[in-house]
Short mmCIF file of C-alpha atoms and ligand atoms in Angstrom, two decimals:
data_model
loop_
_atom_site.label_atom_id
_atom_site.label_comp_id
_atom_site.label_asym_id
_atom_site.label_seq_id
_atom_site.Cartn_x
_atom_site.Cartn_y
_atom_site.Cartn_z
CA MET A 1 13.89 10.09 -2.43
CA ALA A 2 10.42 10.92 -1.41
CA THR A 3 9.79 12.90 2.08
CA ALA A 4 6.60 11.39 1.98
CA ALA A 5 8.10 7.50 2.03
CA VAL A 6 10.66 7.63 5.17
CA PRO A 7 10.40 3.92 6.84
CA GLY A 8 8.90 4.16 10.07
CA GLN A 9 6.60 6.80 9.27
CA THR A 10 3.00 6.83 8.96
CA CYS A 11 1.42 7.08 5.50
CA ARG A 12 -0.35 10.23 4.05
CA ASN A 13 -2.68 10.48 1.72
CA PHE A 14 -1.73 12.31 -1.87
CA ILE A 15 -4.52 14.66 -2.83
CA ASN A 16 -4.86 17.31 -5.15
CA GLY A 17 -0.79 17.65 -5.10
CA GLU A 18 -0.38 17.58 -1.49
CA TRP A 19 0.78 14.96 1.08
CA VAL A 20 -2.53 15.25 3.64
CA PRO A 21 -2.59 13.47 6.90
CA SER A 22 -5.64 10.97 6.99
CA ARG A 23 -8.17 12.31 9.33
CA SER A 24 -9.37 8.88 10.32
CA PRO A 25 -8.30 7.77 14.12
CA ARG A 26 -7.81 4.26 12.97
CA SER A 27 -4.43 2.70 12.00
CA VAL A 28 -3.01 -0.27 11.00
CA GLU A 29 0.99 -0.88 11.47
CA ARG A 30 2.93 -2.47 8.70
CA ARG A 31 6.10 -4.68 9.99
CA ASN A 32 9.04 -5.56 7.92
CA PRO A 33 7.64 -9.38 7.23
CA ALA A 34 11.32 -10.81 7.28
CA ASP A 35 11.57 -9.03 10.83
CA ARG A 36 8.96 -8.05 12.66
CA ASP A 37 10.73 -5.90 15.07
CA GLU A 38 10.97 -3.49 12.12
CA LEU A 39 7.99 -1.08 11.98
CA VAL A 40 8.28 0.14 8.19
CA ALA A 41 4.85 1.89 8.45
CA VAL A 42 1.73 3.20 10.10
CA VAL A 43 -1.25 2.92 7.46
CA PRO A 44 -4.41 4.75 8.83
CA LEU A 45 -7.80 3.33 7.64
CA SER A 46 -8.73 6.09 5.77
CA SER A 47 -12.41 7.07 5.78
CA ALA A 48 -15.03 7.03 2.91
CA GLU A 49 -15.45 10.86 2.73
CA GLU A 50 -11.80 10.87 2.38
CA ALA A 51 -11.78 8.97 -0.78
CA ARG A 52 -14.03 11.27 -1.88
CA ASP A 53 -12.05 13.85 -1.63
CA ALA A 54 -9.68 12.78 -3.57
CA VAL A 55 -12.33 11.91 -6.42
CA ALA A 56 -13.14 15.21 -6.08
CA ALA A 57 -9.57 16.48 -6.62
CA ALA A 58 -9.15 13.97 -9.74
CA ARG A 59 -12.46 15.65 -11.12
CA ALA A 60 -11.41 18.85 -10.85
CA ALA A 61 -8.21 18.16 -12.72
CA PHE A 62 -9.65 16.40 -15.50
CA PRO A 63 -10.56 19.29 -17.71
CA PHE A 64 -7.14 20.93 -17.61
CA TRP A 65 -5.30 17.34 -18.11
CA ARG A 66 -7.74 16.05 -20.79
CA ASP A 67 -6.87 19.66 -23.12
CA THR A 68 -3.25 19.31 -22.11
CA PRO A 69 -1.62 17.76 -25.77
CA ALA A 70 -0.77 14.17 -25.46
CA PRO A 71 2.62 14.15 -26.05
CA ALA A 72 3.22 16.71 -23.34
CA ARG A 73 1.65 14.18 -21.11
CA GLY A 74 3.86 11.55 -22.04
CA ARG A 75 6.68 13.70 -21.78
CA ILE A 76 5.88 13.80 -17.37
CA LEU A 77 5.74 10.01 -17.83
CA ALA A 78 9.65 10.32 -19.29
CA ARG A 79 10.49 12.32 -16.54
CA THR A 80 9.24 10.18 -13.88
CA ALA A 81 10.93 7.02 -15.50
CA GLN A 82 14.52 9.15 -15.48
CA LEU A 83 13.40 9.82 -11.62
CA MET A 84 13.01 6.15 -11.15
CA GLU A 85 15.94 5.19 -12.71
CA GLN A 86 18.28 7.88 -10.52
CA GLN A 87 16.51 6.42 -7.13
CA LYS A 88 15.99 2.64 -8.24
CA ASP A 89 18.06 1.44 -5.33
CA LYS A 90 16.54 3.10 -2.60
CA LEU A 91 13.00 2.50 -3.81
CA ALA A 92 14.01 -1.20 -4.23
CA ARG A 93 15.06 -1.33 -0.38
CA LEU A 94 12.00 0.06 0.53
CA LEU A 95 10.01 -2.60 -1.55
CA THR A 96 11.88 -5.31 0.33
CA ARG A 97 11.45 -3.96 3.62
CA GLU A 98 7.45 -3.23 2.89
CA GLU A 99 6.84 -6.62 0.74
CA GLY A 100 9.67 -8.80 1.60
CA LYS A 101 11.15 -10.18 -1.76
CA THR A 102 14.68 -10.13 -2.00
CA LEU A 103 16.91 -6.95 -3.32
CA LYS A 104 17.50 -7.88 -6.60
CA ASP A 105 13.81 -8.96 -6.87
CA SER A 106 12.85 -5.73 -6.24
CA LEU A 107 15.57 -3.94 -8.17
CA GLY A 108 13.90 -5.99 -11.05
CA GLU A 109 10.46 -4.58 -10.41
CA VAL A 110 11.74 -0.88 -10.44
CA ILE A 111 13.48 -1.74 -13.30
CA LYS A 112 10.41 -2.71 -14.87
CA SER A 113 8.81 0.25 -14.16
CA VAL A 114 10.94 2.48 -15.56
CA ARG A 115 10.50 0.58 -19.20
CA ILE A 116 6.92 0.33 -18.89
CA LEU A 117 7.03 4.59 -17.68
CA GLU A 118 9.27 5.14 -21.13
CA TYR A 119 6.93 2.80 -23.43
CA MET A 120 3.82 4.66 -22.00
CA ALA A 121 5.78 8.10 -22.52
CA GLY A 122 5.99 7.53 -26.65
CA GLU A 123 1.91 6.54 -26.58
CA GLY A 124 1.43 10.32 -26.12
CA THR A 125 2.68 10.88 -29.53
CA ARG A 126 1.08 7.75 -31.05
CA PHE A 127 -2.44 8.54 -29.60
CA GLY A 128 -4.45 8.57 -32.33
CA GLY A 129 -7.75 6.77 -34.53
CA ASP A 130 -8.19 5.87 -37.58
CA THR A 131 -9.09 7.69 -40.61
CA LEU A 132 -11.64 5.32 -42.91
CA PRO A 133 -13.38 5.30 -46.14
CA SER A 134 -17.39 6.21 -46.00
CA ASP A 135 -19.96 4.65 -47.87
CA LEU A 136 -21.40 8.12 -47.61
CA PRO A 137 -20.19 10.74 -50.95
CA LYS A 138 -18.19 13.13 -49.68
CA ASN A 139 -17.66 12.13 -46.18
CA PHE A 140 -14.46 12.37 -44.22
CA VAL A 141 -15.01 9.60 -41.64
CA TYR A 142 -12.29 8.92 -38.58
CA THR A 143 -12.00 8.05 -35.26
CA ILE A 144 -10.62 9.48 -32.12
CA LYS A 145 -9.61 8.64 -28.73
CA GLN A 146 -10.64 10.47 -26.09
CA PRO A 147 -10.43 9.72 -22.35
CA ILE A 148 -12.92 8.70 -20.14
CA GLY A 149 -12.51 10.72 -16.97
CA VAL A 150 -11.93 10.00 -13.56
CA VAL A 151 -10.80 6.29 -13.29
CA GLY A 152 -10.32 4.14 -9.67
CA ALA A 153 -7.38 2.16 -9.73
CA ILE A 154 -6.79 -0.64 -6.49
CA THR A 155 -3.90 -2.63 -6.46
CA PRO A 156 -2.29 -5.71 -4.55
CA TRP A 157 0.81 -6.15 -2.41
CA ASN A 158 2.97 -8.03 -5.01
CA PHE A 159 4.29 -5.54 -7.17
CA PRO A 160 3.92 -2.37 -5.62
CA VAL A 161 5.80 -0.22 -7.85
CA SER A 162 5.12 -2.23 -11.20
CA ILE A 163 1.31 -2.37 -10.67
CA PRO A 164 0.64 0.77 -9.98
CA VAL A 165 2.80 2.25 -12.85
CA TRP A 166 1.27 0.05 -15.42
CA LYS A 167 -2.25 1.19 -14.75
CA ILE A 168 -1.08 5.03 -14.06
CA ALA A 169 1.13 5.31 -16.92
CA PRO A 170 -1.70 4.17 -19.64
CA ALA A 171 -4.38 6.16 -17.82
CA ILE A 172 -2.59 9.64 -17.41
CA VAL A 173 -0.86 9.24 -20.96
CA ALA A 174 -4.92 8.99 -22.03
CA GLY A 175 -5.87 12.18 -20.56
CA ASN A 176 -7.85 10.68 -17.50
CA THR A 177 -7.31 11.37 -13.90
CA VAL A 178 -6.67 8.86 -11.19
CA VAL A 179 -7.41 7.84 -7.99
CA LEU A 180 -5.06 4.93 -6.47
CA LYS A 181 -5.64 2.58 -3.13
CA PRO A 182 -3.15 0.76 -3.10
CA SER A 183 -2.91 -2.51 -0.64
CA THR A 184 -2.38 -1.57 3.28
CA PHE A 185 0.47 -3.74 3.39
CA THR A 186 2.64 -1.62 0.91
CA SER A 187 1.37 1.83 0.77
CA LEU A 188 4.59 3.23 1.52
CA THR A 189 6.17 2.01 -1.45
CA ALA A 190 3.34 3.58 -3.72
CA ALA A 191 3.71 6.91 -1.57
CA ALA A 192 7.03 6.70 -2.67
CA VAL A 193 5.97 6.00 -6.69
CA LEU A 194 3.40 8.86 -6.41
CA GLU A 195 6.11 11.12 -4.95
CA LEU A 196 8.28 10.62 -8.35
CA PHE A 197 5.05 11.68 -10.70
CA ALA A 198 5.02 14.70 -7.96
CA GLN A 199 8.79 15.45 -8.33
CA ALA A 200 8.37 15.04 -12.68
CA GLY A 201 6.05 17.92 -12.69
CA LEU A 202 2.45 16.24 -12.52
CA PRO A 203 -0.13 18.77 -12.10
CA ALA A 204 -1.85 19.10 -9.00
CA GLY A 205 -4.87 16.30 -9.05
CA VAL A 206 -3.92 14.12 -11.97
CA VAL A 207 -3.26 11.32 -9.57
CA ASN A 208 -4.56 10.99 -6.18
CA MET A 209 -3.67 8.07 -3.29
CA ILE A 210 -5.95 6.98 -0.46
CA VAL A 211 -4.38 4.83 1.68
CA GLY A 212 -6.65 2.39 3.57
CA SER A 213 -8.89 -0.84 3.49
CA GLY A 214 -10.64 -1.97 0.65
CA ARG A 215 -13.90 -2.32 1.64
CA GLU A 216 -14.13 1.44 2.79
CA ALA A 217 -11.64 3.42 1.03
CA GLY A 218 -12.17 1.07 -2.09
CA GLY A 219 -15.74 0.76 -1.93
CA ALA A 220 -16.00 4.74 -1.85
CA ILE A 221 -13.78 5.06 -4.90
CA ILE A 222 -15.95 2.23 -6.45
CA GLU A 223 -19.47 3.29 -5.51
CA HIS A 224 -18.73 7.34 -6.49
CA PRO A 225 -20.67 8.10 -9.50
CA ASP A 226 -17.89 10.78 -11.02
CA VAL A 227 -15.53 7.75 -11.10
CA ARG A 228 -15.99 6.13 -14.68
CA ALA A 229 -13.72 3.17 -14.81
CA ILE A 230 -12.04 0.51 -12.44
CA SER A 231 -8.82 -1.05 -12.83
CA PHE A 232 -8.43 -4.03 -10.38
CA THR A 233 -5.61 -6.14 -9.74
CA GLY A 234 -6.04 -8.45 -6.54
CA SER A 235 -7.74 -11.70 -5.49
CA ASN A 236 -10.60 -13.37 -7.25
CA THR A 237 -13.39 -13.05 -4.26
CA VAL A 238 -12.64 -9.22 -4.44
CA GLY A 239 -12.47 -8.77 -8.28
CA ALA A 240 -15.58 -10.44 -8.66
CA GLY A 241 -17.30 -8.12 -5.97
CA ILE A 242 -15.89 -5.36 -7.75
CA TYR A 243 -17.17 -6.24 -11.27
CA SER A 244 -20.41 -6.76 -9.74
CA ALA A 245 -20.34 -3.21 -8.08
CA GLY A 246 -19.12 -1.62 -11.65
CA ALA A 247 -21.82 -3.79 -13.58
CA GLU A 248 -24.65 -2.32 -11.36
CA ARG A 249 -23.43 0.83 -12.05
CA MET A 250 -22.33 0.82 -15.56
CA LYS A 251 -19.06 1.57 -15.49
CA LYS A 252 -15.98 0.01 -17.40
CA CYS A 253 -13.98 -2.85 -15.22
CA GLN A 254 -10.81 -4.42 -15.97
CA CYS A 255 -10.07 -6.98 -13.30
CA GLU A 256 -6.29 -8.97 -13.28
CA MET A 257 -6.97 -11.92 -10.59
CA GLY A 258 -5.54 -15.53 -9.67
CA GLY A 259 -3.32 -17.91 -11.49
CA LYS A 260 -2.33 -21.85 -11.24
CA ASN A 261 0.55 -21.59 -13.62
CA PRO A 262 1.51 -24.96 -14.96
CA LEU A 263 5.02 -25.83 -16.62
CA VAL A 264 4.48 -29.22 -19.12
CA VAL A 265 7.54 -30.95 -19.41
CA LEU A 266 7.64 -33.59 -22.28
CA ARG A 267 10.12 -36.19 -22.60
CA ASP A 268 12.32 -34.73 -25.42
CA ALA A 269 12.53 -31.92 -23.28
CA ASP A 270 16.10 -30.07 -22.07
CA LEU A 271 15.53 -31.13 -18.48
CA ASP A 272 18.34 -29.07 -17.07
CA LEU A 273 16.64 -25.75 -18.41
CA ALA A 274 12.96 -26.75 -17.42
CA ALA A 275 14.41 -27.58 -14.01
CA ASP A 276 16.08 -24.20 -13.84
CA ALA A 277 13.02 -22.62 -14.98
CA THR A 278 11.22 -24.59 -12.10
CA LEU A 279 13.01 -23.35 -9.48
CA PHE A 280 12.91 -19.90 -10.73
CA GLY A 281 8.92 -19.93 -11.08
CA ALA A 282 7.75 -21.86 -8.32
CA PHE A 283 10.18 -20.03 -5.44
CA ALA A 284 11.33 -17.12 -6.57
CA SER A 285 9.39 -13.99 -5.02
CA THR A 286 8.58 -16.86 -2.54
CA GLY A 287 5.90 -17.98 -5.25
CA GLN A 288 4.19 -15.03 -4.81
CA ARG A 289 3.77 -13.78 -8.05
CA CYS A 290 0.65 -13.93 -10.17
CA THR A 291 2.96 -15.72 -12.69
CA ALA A 292 4.41 -18.23 -10.57
CA THR A 293 4.74 -22.04 -11.34
CA SER A 294 2.30 -23.75 -9.31
CA ARG A 295 2.04 -26.86 -11.20
CA VAL A 296 4.54 -28.82 -12.83
CA ILE A 297 2.49 -31.49 -15.44
CA ILE A 298 5.08 -34.29 -16.54
CA GLU A 299 5.47 -37.19 -18.23
CA GLU A 300 5.38 -40.14 -15.94
CA GLU A 301 8.50 -41.62 -17.48
CA ILE A 302 10.74 -38.92 -16.57
CA ALA A 303 8.88 -37.69 -13.79
CA ASP A 304 11.52 -39.45 -10.76
CA ARG A 305 14.28 -37.82 -12.53
CA PHE A 306 13.09 -34.85 -13.08
CA VAL A 307 11.64 -34.32 -9.55
CA GLU A 308 15.10 -35.01 -7.77
CA MET A 309 16.75 -32.07 -10.24
CA VAL A 310 14.44 -29.81 -8.87
CA ALA A 311 14.47 -30.88 -5.16
CA SER A 312 18.03 -30.65 -5.36
CA ARG A 313 18.53 -27.68 -6.79
CA ALA A 314 15.86 -25.79 -3.94
CA ARG A 315 18.06 -27.63 -1.48
CA SER A 316 21.01 -25.18 -1.57
CA TRP A 317 18.40 -22.03 -1.92
CA LYS A 318 18.83 -19.74 1.01
CA ILE A 319 15.97 -18.32 2.52
CA GLY A 320 16.09 -15.18 4.86
CA ASN A 321 15.48 -11.23 4.62
CA GLY A 322 15.70 -9.99 1.48
CA LEU A 323 18.35 -7.13 2.12
CA ASP A 324 20.64 -9.98 2.78
CA SER A 325 22.29 -9.89 -0.96
CA SER A 326 23.21 -13.68 -0.28
CA VAL A 327 19.63 -14.75 0.15
CA ASP A 328 17.39 -16.22 -2.66
CA MET A 329 14.09 -16.51 -1.30
CA GLY A 330 12.33 -13.95 1.18
CA PRO A 331 9.35 -14.39 3.56
CA ALA A 332 5.69 -14.72 3.14
CA VAL A 333 4.40 -11.56 2.84
CA ASN A 334 1.98 -11.81 6.13
CA GLU A 335 0.88 -13.82 8.47
CA GLN A 336 -2.48 -14.33 6.48
CA GLN A 337 -0.41 -15.48 3.98
CA LEU A 338 1.92 -17.54 6.18
CA GLU A 339 -0.91 -19.20 7.09
CA THR A 340 -2.43 -20.12 3.73
CA ASP A 341 0.89 -21.80 2.93
CA LEU A 342 1.07 -23.68 5.65
CA ARG A 343 -2.74 -24.92 5.76
CA TYR A 344 -1.91 -26.06 1.79
CA ILE A 345 1.30 -27.56 2.96
CA GLU A 346 -0.98 -29.90 5.65
CA LEU A 347 -3.40 -30.62 2.74
CA GLY A 348 -0.34 -31.72 0.43
CA LYS A 349 0.43 -34.06 2.67
CA GLN A 350 -3.08 -35.84 2.14
CA HIS A 351 -3.02 -35.43 -1.13
CA GLY A 352 0.38 -36.01 -2.55
CA ARG A 353 3.89 -37.45 -1.66
CA LEU A 354 6.12 -34.58 0.16
CA VAL A 355 9.46 -34.49 -1.47
CA LEU A 356 11.05 -31.21 0.15
CA GLY A 357 10.27 -28.46 2.83
CA GLY A 358 6.73 -28.70 4.48
CA ALA A 359 6.98 -26.47 7.47
CA ARG A 360 7.60 -22.99 8.71
CA LEU A 361 11.14 -22.45 8.96
CA ALA A 362 12.46 -21.72 12.96
CA GLY A 363 15.66 -20.68 14.34
CA PRO A 364 17.32 -17.09 15.29
CA ASP A 365 17.53 -16.44 11.33
CA TYR A 366 13.39 -17.38 11.21
CA ASP A 367 11.59 -16.47 14.56
CA ARG A 368 11.03 -12.83 13.66
CA GLY A 369 9.66 -13.36 10.22
CA ASN A 370 7.20 -15.14 7.88
CA PHE A 371 9.58 -18.03 6.61
CA VAL A 372 8.44 -21.09 5.46
CA SER A 373 10.50 -23.45 3.12
CA PRO A 374 10.37 -24.32 -0.37
CA THR A 375 7.88 -27.25 -0.70
CA ILE A 376 7.28 -29.63 -3.06
CA PHE A 377 4.63 -32.37 -3.44
CA ASP A 378 4.91 -34.94 -6.07
CA ARG A 379 2.15 -37.58 -7.79
CA VAL A 380 -0.41 -34.93 -7.04
CA ALA A 381 -4.06 -35.69 -7.99
CA PRO A 382 -4.78 -32.80 -10.86
CA ASP A 383 -8.24 -32.54 -9.48
CA SER A 384 -7.22 -32.11 -5.57
CA PRO A 385 -6.87 -28.56 -3.89
CA LEU A 386 -3.60 -28.40 -4.30
CA ALA A 387 -3.67 -28.44 -8.06
CA GLN A 388 -6.66 -26.35 -8.39
CA ASP A 389 -6.16 -23.56 -5.67
CA GLU A 390 -3.91 -20.43 -6.30
CA ILE A 391 -1.65 -20.47 -2.97
CA PHE A 392 0.29 -17.73 -3.76
CA GLY A 393 3.21 -19.32 -1.95
CA PRO A 394 6.28 -21.70 -2.06
CA VAL A 395 4.34 -24.80 -2.98
CA LEU A 396 4.51 -26.69 -6.01
CA SER A 397 2.66 -29.50 -6.94
CA VAL A 398 3.78 -32.14 -9.62
CA VAL A 399 0.95 -34.17 -11.46
CA ARG A 400 2.09 -37.13 -13.84
CA VAL A 401 0.60 -37.86 -16.89
CA ARG A 402 0.77 -40.85 -19.41
CA ASP A 403 1.28 -38.40 -22.80
CA PHE A 404 1.10 -34.63 -24.30
CA ASP A 405 -2.70 -34.86 -24.76
CA GLU A 406 -3.03 -35.61 -20.82
CA ALA A 407 -0.61 -32.87 -20.04
CA VAL A 408 -2.84 -30.32 -22.00
CA GLU A 409 -6.25 -31.55 -20.68
CA VAL A 410 -4.24 -31.01 -17.05
CA ALA A 411 -2.79 -27.88 -17.80
CA ASN A 412 -6.42 -26.64 -18.99
CA SER A 413 -8.17 -28.16 -15.75
CA VAL A 414 -8.26 -24.96 -13.59
CA ARG A 415 -10.37 -21.94 -13.46
CA TYR A 416 -7.56 -19.83 -14.06
CA GLY A 417 -5.61 -18.82 -17.43
CA LEU A 418 -2.84 -16.23 -16.79
CA SER A 419 0.52 -17.91 -17.71
CA SER A 420 1.54 -21.11 -19.00
CA SER A 421 5.54 -22.73 -20.24
CA LEU A 422 5.71 -25.63 -22.47
CA TYR A 423 9.50 -27.50 -22.39
CA SER A 424 10.13 -29.48 -25.41
CA ASN A 425 11.70 -29.25 -28.79
CA ASP A 426 9.11 -30.95 -30.70
CA ALA A 427 8.11 -28.27 -33.31
CA ALA A 428 4.47 -30.17 -33.98
CA ARG A 429 3.83 -30.29 -29.78
CA ILE A 430 4.78 -26.95 -29.26
CA PHE A 431 2.44 -25.25 -32.01
CA ALA A 432 -0.19 -27.27 -30.43
CA PHE A 433 0.05 -26.31 -27.19
CA ILE A 434 -0.12 -22.61 -28.18
CA ASP A 435 -3.14 -23.39 -29.97
CA ARG A 436 -4.54 -25.45 -27.61
CA ILE A 437 -3.23 -23.92 -24.44
CA GLU A 438 -5.98 -21.27 -22.31
CA THR A 439 -3.83 -18.63 -20.64
CA GLY A 440 -3.05 -15.34 -21.65
CA ILE A 441 0.77 -15.88 -21.80
CA THR A 442 2.60 -18.76 -22.78
CA HIS A 443 5.89 -19.51 -22.75
CA ILE A 444 7.84 -22.33 -24.81
CA ASN A 445 11.24 -23.11 -23.14
CA SER A 446 10.92 -20.41 -20.61
CA PRO A 447 9.89 -19.85 -17.32
CA THR A 448 6.32 -19.12 -16.57
CA VAL A 449 6.77 -15.69 -14.98
CA GLY A 450 7.86 -11.90 -16.21
CA GLY A 451 6.39 -9.95 -18.70
CA GLU A 452 7.49 -6.82 -20.66
CA ALA A 453 6.13 -2.93 -21.07
CA HIS A 454 5.24 -3.30 -24.73
CA LEU A 455 3.48 -6.84 -24.82
CA PRO A 456 0.00 -7.51 -23.40
CA PHE A 457 -0.49 -8.63 -20.05
CA GLY A 458 -3.14 -10.44 -18.45
CA GLY A 459 -4.93 -13.85 -18.59
CA MET A 460 -8.17 -15.65 -19.76
CA LYS A 461 -10.80 -17.13 -17.98
CA ALA A 462 -11.18 -16.28 -14.16
CA THR A 463 -7.76 -14.86 -14.01
CA GLY A 464 -8.76 -11.76 -16.23
CA VAL A 465 -12.11 -9.48 -17.26
CA GLY A 466 -11.57 -6.58 -19.13
CA LEU A 467 -8.73 -5.62 -21.88
CA ARG A 468 -4.96 -6.48 -21.48
CA GLU A 469 -2.79 -4.40 -19.09
CA MET A 470 0.59 -3.29 -20.65
CA GLY A 471 1.39 -2.82 -24.33
CA HIS A 472 -0.34 -0.67 -26.76
CA VAL A 473 -3.65 -2.53 -25.45
CA ALA A 474 -3.52 -1.17 -22.09
CA VAL A 475 -4.38 2.66 -23.24
CA ASP A 476 -7.52 1.39 -24.72
CA PHE A 477 -9.22 0.64 -21.62
CA TYR A 478 -8.58 3.95 -20.53
CA THR A 479 -10.18 5.70 -23.84
CA GLU A 480 -13.54 6.11 -25.12
CA VAL A 481 -13.16 5.95 -29.07
CA LYS A 482 -15.28 8.61 -31.01
CA THR A 483 -16.43 8.35 -34.41
CA VAL A 484 -16.43 11.43 -36.59
CA TYR A 485 -18.35 12.30 -39.72
CA ILE A 486 -17.60 15.68 -41.64
CA ASP A 487 -20.06 16.04 -45.03
CA TYR A 488 -18.70 18.30 -47.11
CA THR A 489 -21.77 17.62 -50.10
CA GLY A 490 -23.31 20.75 -48.81
CA GLY A 491 -26.79 18.99 -49.31
CA ARG A 492 -29.27 17.04 -47.37
CA ARG A 493 -28.27 13.33 -46.63
CA GLU A 494 -30.75 11.11 -48.76
CA SER A 495 -31.85 7.82 -47.34
CA ARG A 496 -30.44 4.68 -49.12
CA ALA A 497 -30.33 1.18 -48.76
CA TYR A 498 -26.81 -0.53 -47.77
P1 NAD B 1 -6.57 -8.54 -2.52
O1 NAD B 1 -7.92 -8.94 -3.68
O2 NAD B 1 -6.93 -9.09 -1.26
O3 NAD B 1 -6.68 -6.99 -2.30
C1 NAD B 1 -6.14 -6.11 -3.75
C2 NAD B 1 -6.41 -4.84 -3.24
O4 NAD B 1 -7.99 -4.68 -3.55
C3 NAD B 1 -6.40 -4.16 -2.11
O5 NAD B 1 -5.91 -2.58 -2.57
C4 NAD B 1 -7.22 -4.54 -1.16
O6 NAD B 1 -7.03 -3.31 0.24
C5 NAD B 1 -8.25 -3.89 -2.22
N1 NAD B 1 -9.87 -4.70 -1.46
C6 NAD B 1 -10.02 -5.45 -0.90
N2 NAD B 1 -11.43 -5.66 -0.41
C7 NAD B 1 -11.75 -4.92 -1.18
C8 NAD B 1 -13.09 -4.75 -1.22
N3 NAD B 1 -14.32 -5.22 -0.99
N4 NAD B 1 -13.53 -3.22 -2.30
C9 NAD B 1 -12.72 -2.53 -3.17
N5 NAD B 1 -11.29 -3.07 -2.73
C10 NAD B 1 -11.05 -4.04 -2.25
O7 NAD B 1 -5.71 -9.20 -2.99
P2 NAD B 1 -3.85 -9.08 -2.61
O8 NAD B 1 -3.80 -10.44 -1.37
O9 NAD B 1 -3.43 -7.71 -2.59
O10 NAD B 1 -3.38 -9.72 -3.76
C11 NAD B 1 -3.30 -11.21 -4.38
C12 NAD B 1 -3.74 -11.56 -5.43
O11 NAD B 1 -3.49 -10.77 -6.78
C13 NAD B 1 -3.22 -12.91 -6.14
O12 NAD B 1 -4.62 -13.29 -6.31
C14 NAD B 1 -2.67 -12.33 -7.36
O13 NAD B 1 -2.67 -13.50 -8.05
C15 NAD B 1 -3.32 -11.27 -7.87
N6 NAD B 1 -2.51 -10.98 -8.52
C16 NAD B 1 -2.58 -11.02 -9.97
C17 NAD B 1 -2.50 -10.29 -11.00
C18 NAD B 1 -2.68 -10.32 -12.51
O14 NAD B 1 -1.99 -9.29 -13.13
N7 NAD B 1 -3.59 -11.20 -12.96
C19 NAD B 1 -1.26 -9.54 -10.72
C20 NAD B 1 -0.59 -9.59 -9.19
C21 NAD B 1 -1.38 -10.06 -8.50
#
């Protein structure tokens, strides 16, 4: 794989097809969150000037790339998909070392990214507009899609392969050029992804990467007048700042942010299925998925039994270094996230009944990492911080309700709206839930987590602004639509009343 992504090395920027060492004297170390003795990468804090160099490279590459036929742009994505498939095990190991998720989760993420690349490759052959009738006589009217120009992509640490891929792939198949600013916690994994695009033959300057702080390197991308659109995934605090900075400069913005995803269990549900889904949704990837299950909303009469079913499953989970294939759940990504988990656990002790976990793990297998036990709180009030705030860790809150109507009300009572699940076999309630739940994705009798390359992904309310990612619609964010009139009357247009 990637010579630019060898564990232990200093990350470089990728500008105009070259791996360039940062000129910045400042850097941060990235250590394996499961074993801080292992240095995974040194990440330079690139300057705003270096970010501007990357934008200049993207700007210079734009005319050639815009004029490259869309099917040919798509074929580069198909080649990138093949290379990623060939190198999936190595990429997954790097991802586990740097982010901490289990190898199984890392491999799942890489394979999903391969599927996104394959799907988006085909968009190159579907990059068309509409032909429509005109009210004007002898006028041929149609629309074409065109790229916007240089696009900034700012990405979080929790899916460091698939989120850069699901932004870069639609952007470049549409003919844009890109500057990526990945999270400092997962910059080496991002470098490995970019190297695959380069190996696939992507021309210099079409995709560039700047590593470093969000405020400085990310800020320089957002403020640059040549950057016409920003696609951001991350926290609400940062997303709100990016959205308003984009608005001031009249840039197109797409911000996908936090979640507080509910899994609703009704009394007629298959409780075994629902318990398996809860376990997987709440604790897989250490609860660090934007679609993680963080609330179970359950009818009172089945709650005692259900909570015990989930807790007994969670007790059998093995926590540890994700490189060990028998491990079910890895560490918190960094010390800051660990502190957040522990702070909410302490709050939970005041706002709910601790059923399981509730502590940092200690001992020879844990002392060098950020390990916290899977934690369940029962009898959490729906308006408490535990049930309202995104924790982004393995902390599950159970909210008990009287009936279906109260369950939907509680499910919708948060500011977020990304994903949700309902466990029930009652057709009327299933369809009522689909109608009323305020989330961009909903699952009936399946976990809250997941997404597929060809299906739109994103949230409502405070979770998402801008168009959805993935699927056919993803390309729309990265395009301008031009309406074309061709008048073949040979005469002057007469003014007419419509
Ligand atoms: P974050 O907001 O801290 O950082 C995200 C990115 O923004 C990083 O690259 C960071 O360096 C950059 N950044 C930080 N400050 C910036 C600034 N002032 N200007 C420009 N860029 C800046 O988020 P995170 O901790 O990396 O990721 C976790 C969050 O991401 C969670 O809230 C999670 O729900 C969310 N997320 C959402 C989705 C979704 O599709 N809705 C998917 C994955 C993650």
